[in-house]
Amino acid sequence: MISIPNIKNAESPLFFLMAGPCAIEGRDMALRIAEHITSLTERLKIPYIFKGSYRKANRTKIDSFTGIGDEKALKILEEVRNTFGVPVVTDIHESHEAAFAAEYVDVLQIPAFLCRQTELLAAAARTGKAVNVKKGQFLSGASMQFAVEKINEVNPDCPVILTDRGNSFGYGDLVVDYRNLPEMSSFGVPVVMDCTHSLQQPNQASGITGGKPKLIETIAKAAIAVGADGLFIETHFNPAEAKSDGANMLPLDQLEGLLERLVRVREAVM
């Protein structure tokens, strides 16, 4: 199990959940989503980490939404943590962001495209916060041992999480190779399946990434069946109106039923 301060239901035999909107679009939306998911996970005894990006640096088009302001968004994440008593995770993109973001959040996330950036990993490790590294779409699960080694070299006590988010399949699609989950688990760290980004359809001619959100449940059930320790799910009240990655997000009103079914899958394979 992950070692993160203040995580609830840490003794639960169930999977843990990282969930929330792709990006922090505003205070009210973040608090409403956090309240909804916190209530669900408390009832189901699922350890929960609220997810929200304070800034989106990796966008295809120059006019894509990138954020509402770094400090403003980070303070909203801090308010979520303090209001609901849950840890929060956000992604960082450059090494100088690590210490700044660490003042507000509990887990620093390394985006998949940046998972080999040595100085970024080192900067995250030096903060003492847990580090969630997304596996690059261009890498095997076995290759992620080097990301773990880089972090451990800088800070042997740093909790590390590895997250699979699919592999590139041609130019405009992704597939999930479930062999990567036990491969990464062999490094002695918790392993997560990103059930939403793994369904992206990148590199579209429009410059806007597509997705197949109807398959979120399929990806999640399969991940639990093969032993994933945690799940990563981006969700929004109305994905069609989301300012980032709406094409592959789960509508928030579908999360409760999905989690209930996933709990039954987990109990069946325990």
mmCIF file of C-alpha atoms in Angstrom:
data_model
loop_
_atom_site.group_PDB
_atom_site.id
_atom_site.type_symbol
_atom_site.label_atom_id
_atom_site.label_comp_id
_atom_site.label_asym_id
_atom_site.label_seq_id
_atom_site.Cartn_x
_atom_site.Cartn_y
_atom_site.Cartn_z
ATOM 1 C CA MET A 1 0.000 0.000 0.000
ATOM 2 C CA ILE A 2 1.076 3.565 -0.554
ATOM 3 C CA SER A 3 2.637 5.520 2.290
ATOM 4 C CA ILE A 4 1.070 8.984 2.191
ATOM 5 C CA PRO A 5 0.197 11.059 5.261
ATOM 6 C CA ASN A 6 -3.493 11.490 6.064
ATOM 7 C CA ILE A 7 -4.790 8.960 3.557
ATOM 8 C CA LYS A 8 -8.021 7.493 4.858
ATOM 9 C CA ASN A 9 -8.874 3.776 4.911
ATOM 10 C CA ALA A 10 -5.189 2.913 4.552
ATOM 11 C CA GLU A 11 -5.841 -0.470 6.156
ATOM 12 C CA SER A 12 -8.438 -1.369 3.506
ATOM 13 C CA PRO A 13 -7.664 -4.396 1.309
ATOM 14 C CA LEU A 14 -9.225 -2.578 -1.643
ATOM 15 C CA PHE A 15 -7.455 -0.627 -4.391
ATOM 16 C CA PHE A 16 -6.693 3.054 -3.790
ATOM 17 C CA LEU A 17 -8.091 5.751 -6.055
ATOM 18 C CA MET A 18 -6.600 8.875 -7.597
ATOM 19 C CA ALA A 19 -9.491 10.828 -9.062
ATOM 20 C CA GLY A 20 -10.631 14.330 -9.875
ATOM 21 C CA PRO A 21 -10.760 16.740 -12.795
ATOM 22 C CA CYS A 22 -8.000 16.920 -15.369
ATOM 23 C CA ALA A 23 -7.321 20.567 -14.552
ATOM 24 C CA ILE A 24 -8.352 22.907 -11.772
ATOM 25 C CA GLU A 25 -10.855 25.138 -13.558
ATOM 26 C CA GLY A 26 -12.059 26.962 -10.458
ATOM 27 C CA ARG A 27 -12.633 26.695 -6.724
ATOM 28 C CA ASP A 28 -16.296 25.686 -6.723
ATOM 29 C CA MET A 29 -15.925 22.894 -9.271
ATOM 30 C CA ALA A 30 -12.911 21.444 -7.465
ATOM 31 C CA LEU A 31 -14.617 21.476 -4.068
ATOM 32 C CA ARG A 32 -17.847 19.985 -5.439
ATOM 33 C CA ILE A 33 -16.034 17.157 -7.193
ATOM 34 C CA ALA A 34 -13.854 16.495 -4.147
ATOM 35 C CA GLU A 35 -16.877 16.421 -1.841
ATOM 36 C CA HIS A 36 -18.679 13.942 -4.099
ATOM 37 C CA ILE A 37 -15.746 11.542 -4.452
ATOM 38 C CA THR A 38 -14.742 11.791 -0.792
ATOM 39 C CA SER A 39 -18.261 10.787 0.216
ATOM 40 C CA LEU A 40 -18.249 7.807 -2.164
ATOM 41 C CA THR A 41 -14.829 6.541 -1.135
ATOM 42 C CA GLU A 42 -15.611 6.918 2.569
ATOM 43 C CA ARG A 43 -18.731 4.794 2.161
ATOM 44 C CA LEU A 44 -16.898 2.142 0.152
ATOM 45 C CA LYS A 45 -13.737 2.275 2.340
ATOM 46 C CA ILE A 46 -11.511 3.087 -0.630
ATOM 47 C CA PRO A 47 -8.296 5.024 0.103
ATOM 48 C CA TYR A 48 -8.578 8.253 -1.873
ATOM 49 C CA ILE A 49 -6.244 10.914 -3.279
ATOM 50 C CA PHE A 50 -7.792 13.959 -4.992
ATOM 51 C CA LYS A 51 -6.224 14.697 -8.385
ATOM 52 C CA GLY A 52 -6.121 18.018 -10.187
ATOM 53 C CA SER A 53 -3.516 19.646 -12.438
ATOM 54 C CA TYR A 54 -2.638 23.183 -11.399
ATOM 55 C CA ARG A 55 -1.250 23.820 -14.869
ATOM 56 C CA LYS A 56 -1.369 21.946 -18.182
ATOM 57 C CA ALA A 57 1.984 22.449 -19.876
ATOM 58 C CA ASN A 58 1.770 19.690 -22.495
ATOM 59 C CA ARG A 59 -0.871 20.920 -24.930
ATOM 60 C CA THR A 60 -1.000 20.516 -28.711
ATOM 61 C CA LYS A 61 -2.342 23.954 -29.661
ATOM 62 C CA ILE A 62 -1.103 27.366 -28.586
ATOM 63 C CA ASP A 63 -4.606 28.456 -27.570
ATOM 64 C CA SER A 64 -5.405 25.364 -25.446
ATOM 65 C CA PHE A 65 -6.422 25.923 -21.826
ATOM 66 C CA THR A 66 -3.389 25.730 -19.528
ATOM 67 C CA GLY A 67 -4.741 26.903 -16.179
ATOM 68 C CA ILE A 68 -6.207 29.637 -14.004
ATOM 69 C CA GLY A 69 -2.854 30.687 -12.522
ATOM 70 C CA ASP A 70 -0.333 28.527 -10.698
ATOM 71 C CA GLU A 71 -0.637 29.841 -7.161
ATOM 72 C CA LYS A 72 -4.407 30.234 -7.398
ATOM 73 C CA ALA A 73 -4.850 26.614 -8.506
ATOM 74 C CA LEU A 74 -2.395 25.262 -5.939
ATOM 75 C CA LYS A 75 -4.213 27.098 -3.149
ATOM 76 C CA ILE A 76 -7.443 25.436 -4.302
ATOM 77 C CA LEU A 77 -5.737 22.038 -4.066
ATOM 78 C CA GLU A 78 -4.572 22.957 -0.572
ATOM 79 C CA GLU A 79 -8.125 23.946 0.345
ATOM 80 C CA VAL A 80 -9.423 20.590 -0.900
ATOM 81 C CA ARG A 81 -6.864 18.834 1.306
ATOM 82 C CA ASN A 82 -7.739 20.888 4.367
ATOM 83 C CA THR A 83 -11.499 20.813 3.857
ATOM 84 C CA PHE A 84 -11.934 17.103 3.240
ATOM 85 C CA GLY A 85 -8.870 15.694 4.978
ATOM 86 C CA VAL A 86 -7.610 13.866 1.895
ATOM 87 C CA PRO A 87 -4.194 13.962 0.223
ATOM 88 C CA VAL A 88 -3.914 15.701 -3.144
ATOM 89 C CA VAL A 89 -1.782 15.047 -6.223
ATOM 90 C CA THR A 90 -0.765 17.359 -9.056
ATOM 91 C CA ASP A 91 1.691 17.092 -11.923
ATOM 92 C CA ILE A 92 4.869 19.106 -12.389
ATOM 93 C CA HIS A 93 6.721 19.709 -15.626
ATOM 94 C CA GLU A 94 10.047 21.343 -14.788
ATOM 95 C CA SER A 95 12.450 20.797 -11.903
ATOM 96 C CA HIS A 96 11.961 24.283 -10.449
ATOM 97 C CA GLU A 97 8.249 23.536 -9.940
ATOM 98 C CA ALA A 98 8.831 20.672 -7.507
ATOM 99 C CA ALA A 99 9.583 22.604 -4.325
ATOM 100 C CA PHE A 100 6.910 25.200 -5.126
ATOM 101 C CA ALA A 101 4.129 22.652 -5.708
ATOM 102 C CA ALA A 102 5.238 20.534 -2.737
ATOM 103 C CA GLU A 103 4.195 23.348 -0.401
ATOM 104 C CA TYR A 104 0.557 22.670 -1.312
ATOM 105 C CA VAL A 105 0.220 18.987 -2.236
ATOM 106 C CA ASP A 106 1.066 15.517 -0.930
ATOM 107 C CA VAL A 107 2.018 13.729 -4.161
ATOM 108 C CA LEU A 108 3.994 15.094 -7.106
ATOM 109 C CA GLN A 109 3.157 13.490 -10.444
ATOM 110 C CA ILE A 110 5.605 13.162 -13.328
ATOM 111 C CA PRO A 111 3.840 13.233 -16.720
ATOM 112 C CA ALA A 112 4.424 10.293 -19.034
ATOM 113 C CA PHE A 113 6.352 12.284 -21.643
ATOM 114 C CA LEU A 114 8.764 13.429 -18.908
ATOM 115 C CA CYS A 115 9.321 10.163 -17.044
ATOM 116 C CA ARG A 116 12.967 9.942 -18.174
ATOM 117 C CA GLN A 117 13.871 13.512 -17.152
ATOM 118 C CA THR A 118 16.515 12.840 -14.512
ATOM 119 C CA GLU A 119 16.616 16.308 -12.951
ATOM 120 C CA LEU A 120 12.817 16.455 -12.746
ATOM 121 C CA LEU A 121 12.689 13.113 -10.925
ATOM 122 C CA ALA A 122 15.515 14.181 -8.628
ATOM 123 C CA ALA A 123 13.863 17.499 -7.803
ATOM 124 C CA ALA A 124 10.614 15.731 -6.926
ATOM 125 C CA ALA A 125 12.461 13.218 -4.737
ATOM 126 C CA ARG A 126 14.261 15.980 -2.849
ATOM 127 C CA THR A 127 10.961 17.450 -1.644
ATOM 128 C CA GLY A 128 10.258 14.350 0.446
ATOM 129 C CA LYS A 129 6.777 14.073 -1.038
ATOM 130 C CA ALA A 130 5.510 10.879 -2.638
ATOM 131 C CA VAL A 131 6.210 10.767 -6.388
ATOM 132 C CA ASN A 132 3.842 9.212 -8.925
ATOM 133 C CA VAL A 133 5.619 8.549 -12.229
ATOM 134 C CA LYS A 134 3.488 7.967 -15.303
ATOM 135 C CA LYS A 135 5.006 5.363 -17.631
ATOM 136 C CA GLY A 136 5.838 6.844 -21.000
ATOM 137 C CA GLN A 137 3.708 5.706 -23.931
ATOM 138 C CA PHE A 138 6.991 4.772 -25.602
ATOM 139 C CA LEU A 139 8.353 2.572 -22.779
ATOM 140 C CA SER A 140 7.922 -0.948 -21.483
ATOM 141 C CA GLY A 141 7.039 -1.619 -17.878
ATOM 142 C CA ALA A 142 10.510 -3.076 -17.349
ATOM 143 C CA SER A 143 12.098 0.258 -18.323
ATOM 144 C CA MET A 144 10.450 2.005 -15.387
ATOM 145 C CA GLN A 145 12.895 0.430 -12.946
ATOM 146 C CA PHE A 146 15.316 3.192 -13.892
ATOM 147 C CA ALA A 147 12.873 5.920 -12.854
ATOM 148 C CA VAL A 148 12.524 4.207 -9.474
ATOM 149 C CA GLU A 149 16.306 3.934 -9.172
ATOM 150 C CA LYS A 150 16.802 7.628 -9.941
ATOM 151 C CA ILE A 151 14.352 8.653 -7.232
ATOM 152 C CA ASN A 152 15.749 6.204 -4.681
ATOM 153 C CA GLU A 153 19.302 7.369 -5.373
ATOM 154 C CA VAL A 154 18.357 10.919 -4.396
ATOM 155 C CA ASN A 155 16.000 10.002 -1.543
ATOM 156 C CA PRO A 156 15.834 6.348 -0.447
ATOM 157 C CA ASP A 157 12.831 7.127 1.766
ATOM 158 C CA CYS A 158 10.750 8.725 -0.984
ATOM 159 C CA PRO A 159 7.495 6.800 -1.618
ATOM 160 C CA VAL A 160 7.281 5.962 -5.331
ATOM 161 C CA ILE A 161 4.191 5.029 -7.358
ATOM 162 C CA LEU A 162 4.256 3.871 -10.981
ATOM 163 C CA THR A 163 1.262 4.450 -13.255
ATOM 164 C CA ASP A 164 0.586 2.824 -16.619
ATOM 165 C CA ARG A 165 -1.328 4.916 -19.160
ATOM 166 C CA GLY A 166 -1.073 2.744 -22.255
ATOM 167 C CA ASN A 167 1.384 2.468 -25.118
ATOM 168 C CA SER A 168 1.405 4.207 -28.479
ATOM 169 C CA PHE A 169 -0.284 2.171 -31.205
ATOM 170 C CA GLY A 170 0.476 3.948 -34.437
ATOM 171 C CA TYR A 171 0.216 7.726 -34.493
ATOM 172 C CA GLY A 172 -3.295 8.246 -33.179
ATOM 173 C CA ASP A 173 -4.194 5.531 -30.712
ATOM 174 C CA LEU A 174 -3.088 3.755 -27.534
ATOM 175 C CA VAL A 175 -3.359 0.182 -26.284
ATOM 176 C CA VAL A 176 -2.892 -1.254 -22.801
ATOM 177 C CA ASP A 177 -0.442 -4.103 -22.325
ATOM 178 C CA TYR A 178 -1.412 -5.566 -18.960
ATOM 179 C CA ARG A 179 1.922 -7.354 -18.685
ATOM 180 C CA ASN A 180 3.324 -3.980 -17.638
ATOM 181 C CA LEU A 181 1.464 -4.001 -14.321
ATOM 182 C CA PRO A 182 3.084 -7.095 -12.757
ATOM 183 C CA GLU A 183 6.386 -6.076 -14.356
ATOM 184 C CA MET A 184 6.349 -2.721 -12.581
ATOM 185 C CA SER A 185 5.003 -4.255 -9.380
ATOM 186 C CA SER A 186 8.133 -6.421 -9.217
ATOM 187 C CA PHE A 187 10.114 -3.269 -8.338
ATOM 188 C CA GLY A 188 8.415 -3.209 -4.933
ATOM 189 C CA VAL A 189 6.284 -0.122 -5.509
ATOM 190 C CA PRO A 190 2.502 0.389 -5.778
ATOM 191 C CA VAL A 191 1.250 0.194 -9.351
ATOM 192 C CA VAL A 192 -1.675 2.184 -10.747
ATOM 193 C CA MET A 193 -3.706 1.923 -13.951
ATOM 194 C CA ASP A 194 -4.693 5.232 -15.526
ATOM 195 C CA CYS A 195 -8.106 4.269 -16.844
ATOM 196 C CA THR A 196 -8.801 7.518 -18.688
ATOM 197 C CA HIS A 197 -5.579 8.654 -20.370
ATOM 198 C CA SER A 198 -4.994 5.101 -21.612
ATOM 199 C CA LEU A 199 -8.103 5.609 -23.756
ATOM 200 C CA GLN A 200 -6.881 8.783 -25.427
ATOM 201 C CA GLN A 201 -6.621 9.116 -29.196
ATOM 202 C CA PRO A 202 -3.751 11.592 -29.544
ATOM 203 C CA ASN A 203 -2.324 13.455 -32.520
ATOM 204 C CA GLN A 204 -5.643 14.212 -34.176
ATOM 205 C CA ALA A 205 -5.632 16.557 -37.172
ATOM 206 C CA SER A 206 -7.841 18.980 -35.232
ATOM 207 C CA GLY A 207 -5.150 19.406 -32.580
ATOM 208 C CA ILE A 208 -7.614 18.165 -29.941
ATOM 209 C CA THR A 209 -7.055 14.744 -28.408
ATOM 210 C CA GLY A 210 -9.929 12.287 -28.762
ATOM 211 C CA GLY A 211 -10.864 9.377 -26.532
ATOM 212 C CA LYS A 212 -13.018 6.313 -25.870
ATOM 213 C CA PRO A 213 -14.521 6.876 -22.402
ATOM 214 C CA LYS A 214 -17.051 4.064 -22.833
ATOM 215 C CA LEU A 215 -14.154 1.652 -22.254
ATOM 216 C CA ILE A 216 -13.104 3.104 -18.876
ATOM 217 C CA GLU A 217 -14.886 0.319 -17.010
ATOM 218 C CA THR A 218 -13.266 -2.341 -19.207
ATOM 219 C CA ILE A 219 -9.779 -0.964 -18.547
ATOM 220 C CA ALA A 220 -10.451 -0.638 -14.810
ATOM 221 C CA LYS A 221 -11.897 -4.128 -14.336
ATOM 222 C CA ALA A 222 -9.023 -5.739 -16.207
ATOM 223 C CA ALA A 223 -6.479 -3.779 -14.159
ATOM 224 C CA ILE A 224 -8.007 -4.898 -10.862
ATOM 225 C CA ALA A 225 -8.134 -8.482 -12.127
ATOM 226 C CA VAL A 226 -4.402 -8.546 -12.859
ATOM 227 C CA GLY A 227 -3.457 -6.992 -9.536
ATOM 228 C CA ALA A 228 -3.282 -3.205 -9.858
ATOM 229 C CA ASP A 229 -2.865 -1.560 -6.460
ATOM 230 C CA GLY A 230 -4.632 1.606 -7.504
ATOM 231 C CA LEU A 231 -6.707 3.267 -10.216
ATOM 232 C CA PHE A 232 -6.410 6.742 -11.731
ATOM 233 C CA ILE A 233 -9.645 8.199 -13.122
ATOM 234 C CA GLU A 234 -10.277 11.725 -14.334
ATOM 235 C CA THR A 235 -13.873 12.818 -13.903
ATOM 236 C CA HIS A 236 -16.027 15.902 -14.385
ATOM 237 C CA PHE A 237 -19.669 16.909 -13.911
ATOM 238 C CA ASN A 238 -19.909 17.479 -17.662
ATOM 239 C CA PRO A 239 -16.890 16.212 -19.632
ATOM 240 C CA ALA A 240 -18.171 17.907 -22.798
ATOM 241 C CA GLU A 241 -17.646 21.262 -21.078
ATOM 242 C CA ALA A 242 -14.329 20.407 -19.428
ATOM 243 C CA LYS A 243 -11.497 22.718 -20.377
ATOM 244 C CA SER A 244 -8.961 19.902 -20.673
ATOM 245 C CA ASP A 245 -9.132 16.224 -21.743
ATOM 246 C CA GLY A 246 -12.917 16.074 -21.729
ATOM 247 C CA ALA A 247 -12.910 13.482 -24.522
ATOM 248 C CA ASN A 248 -11.689 10.702 -22.240
ATOM 249 C CA MET A 249 -13.119 11.690 -18.823
ATOM 250 C CA LEU A 250 -15.760 9.809 -16.872
ATOM 251 C CA PRO A 251 -19.001 11.671 -16.098
ATOM 252 C CA LEU A 252 -19.029 12.125 -12.324
ATOM 253 C CA ASP A 253 -22.512 10.657 -11.936
ATOM 254 C CA GLN A 254 -21.202 7.338 -13.298
ATOM 255 C CA LEU A 255 -18.404 7.009 -10.751
ATOM 256 C CA GLU A 256 -20.457 5.536 -7.898
ATOM 257 C CA GLY A 257 -21.745 2.565 -9.882
ATOM 258 C CA LEU A 258 -18.334 1.954 -11.388
ATOM 259 C CA LEU A 259 -16.606 1.896 -7.998
ATOM 260 C CA GLU A 260 -19.232 -0.448 -6.567
ATOM 261 C CA ARG A 261 -18.641 -2.902 -9.406
ATOM 262 C CA LEU A 262 -14.863 -2.593 -9.103
ATOM 263 C CA VAL A 263 -15.045 -3.347 -5.385
ATOM 264 C CA ARG A 264 -16.829 -6.590 -6.216
ATOM 265 C CA VAL A 265 -14.139 -7.468 -8.769
ATOM 266 C CA ARG A 266 -11.432 -6.788 -6.199
ATOM 267 C CA GLU A 267 -13.172 -8.918 -3.577
ATOM 268 C CA ALA A 268 -13.535 -11.751 -6.095
ATOM 269 C CA VAL A 269 -9.795 -11.891 -6.884
ATOM 270 C CA MET A 270 -8.445 -11.334 -3.365
#
